[in-house]
Amino acid sequence: EQLVVSGGGLGQAGGSLRLSCAASERAYSTYALGWLRQAPGKERELVASIARTYDQAYYADSVKGRFTISRDDAKKTVLLQMNNLKPEDTATYYCNPVYEAVLNHPLAGSWGQGTQVTVSP
């Protein structure tokens, strides 16, 4: 399975950034997908995920109301729109499969490189 992330970069507090996760056909048709992030010295955190076969998404309390996750079935891509950014959103973001029935439970393993998001005050 292949998950390729893009987007991210440098943003300002209150601004917006968008991340994209392009999945192989097998990965996209097999897994619900989500976004994990890891800041230096902190544990990896699942910030958002979206179901594959039903209309539901999960958001961590820290991003609820600011981040939106969506799927583009035609492009086999999962997007994370990040609005009203905060400096505490600074982290490396990873695209990661999650359990379809338990959207806040990511699958273990390494699923690809992440992308750095840095938010300045």
Short mmCIF file of C-alpha atoms in Angstrom, two decimals, residues 23-99:
data_model
loop_
_atom_site.label_atom_id
_atom_site.label_comp_id
_atom_site.label_asym_id
_atom_site.label_seq_id
_atom_site.Cartn_x
_atom_site.Cartn_y
_atom_site.Cartn_z
CA ALA A 23 -3.35 6.62 -2.00
CA SER A 24 -2.74 3.66 -4.23
CA GLU A 25 -5.91 2.06 -5.53
CA ARG A 26 -5.51 -0.85 -3.15
CA ALA A 27 -4.98 1.37 -0.12
CA TYR A 28 -7.85 3.68 -1.00
CA SER A 29 -10.29 0.83 -1.54
CA THR A 30 -9.18 -1.05 1.58
CA TYR A 31 -8.73 1.46 4.35
CA ALA A 32 -10.39 4.27 6.15
CA LEU A 33 -7.70 6.96 6.28
CA GLY A 34 -6.65 9.58 8.72
CA TRP A 35 -3.98 12.06 9.66
CA LEU A 36 -1.58 11.65 12.54
CA ARG A 37 0.79 14.33 13.72
CA GLN A 38 3.86 14.28 15.87
CA ALA A 39 5.54 17.28 17.40
CA PRO A 40 9.07 17.12 18.82
CA GLY A 41 9.07 15.48 22.24
CA LYS A 42 5.41 14.53 22.01
CA GLU A 43 3.53 11.36 21.23
CA ARG A 44 1.93 10.82 17.87
CA GLU A 45 -1.66 12.09 17.84
CA LEU A 46 -4.53 11.17 15.53
CA VAL A 47 -6.10 14.48 14.53
CA ALA A 48 -8.71 13.42 11.99
CA SER A 49 -9.95 10.40 10.10
CA ILE A 50 -12.72 9.58 7.67
CA ALA A 51 -14.63 6.40 7.05
CA ARG A 52 -14.48 4.63 3.73
CA THR A 53 -17.95 3.09 3.55
CA TYR A 54 -20.13 5.42 5.57
CA ASP A 55 -20.47 9.12 6.11
CA GLN A 56 -18.57 9.81 9.30
CA ALA A 57 -15.39 11.52 10.39
CA TYR A 58 -13.44 11.77 13.60
CA TYR A 59 -11.68 14.86 14.91
CA ALA A 60 -9.47 15.31 17.92
CA ASP A 61 -10.74 17.93 20.33
CA SER A 62 -7.64 20.00 19.61
CA VAL A 63 -8.64 20.53 15.97
CA LYS A 64 -12.42 20.26 16.06
CA GLY A 65 -14.03 23.19 14.29
CA ARG A 66 -10.76 24.17 12.58
CA PHE A 67 -9.74 21.15 10.50
CA THR A 68 -11.85 19.37 7.91
CA ILE A 69 -11.06 15.98 6.42
CA SER A 70 -12.54 14.85 3.13
CA ARG A 71 -12.19 12.14 0.49
CA ASP A 72 -11.91 12.66 -3.26
CA ASP A 73 -12.88 9.27 -4.66
CA ALA A 74 -12.03 10.24 -8.25
CA LYS A 75 -8.47 11.12 -7.28
CA LYS A 76 -8.15 8.52 -4.51
CA THR A 77 -7.04 11.29 -2.22
CA VAL A 78 -7.78 12.31 1.34
CA LEU A 79 -7.50 16.00 2.11
CA LEU A 80 -7.00 17.81 5.38
CA GLN A 81 -8.02 21.44 5.28
CA MET A 82 -6.49 23.24 8.24
CA ASN A 83 -7.97 26.63 9.10
CA ASN A 84 -7.35 29.04 11.94
CA LEU A 85 -3.93 27.54 12.47
CA LYS A 86 -2.26 27.76 15.84
CA PRO A 87 1.44 27.48 16.72
CA GLU A 88 0.61 24.26 18.58
CA ASP A 89 -0.38 22.72 15.25
CA THR A 90 3.32 22.66 14.37
CA ALA A 91 4.24 19.02 13.77
CA THR A 92 5.04 16.43 11.16
CA TYR A 93 1.81 15.15 9.69
CA TYR A 94 1.38 11.59 8.45
CA CYS A 95 -1.34 9.91 6.45
CA ASN A 96 -2.29 6.65 8.14
CA PRO A 97 -4.99 3.99 7.82
CA VAL A 98 -7.45 3.68 10.67
CA TYR A 99 -9.91 0.98 11.62
#
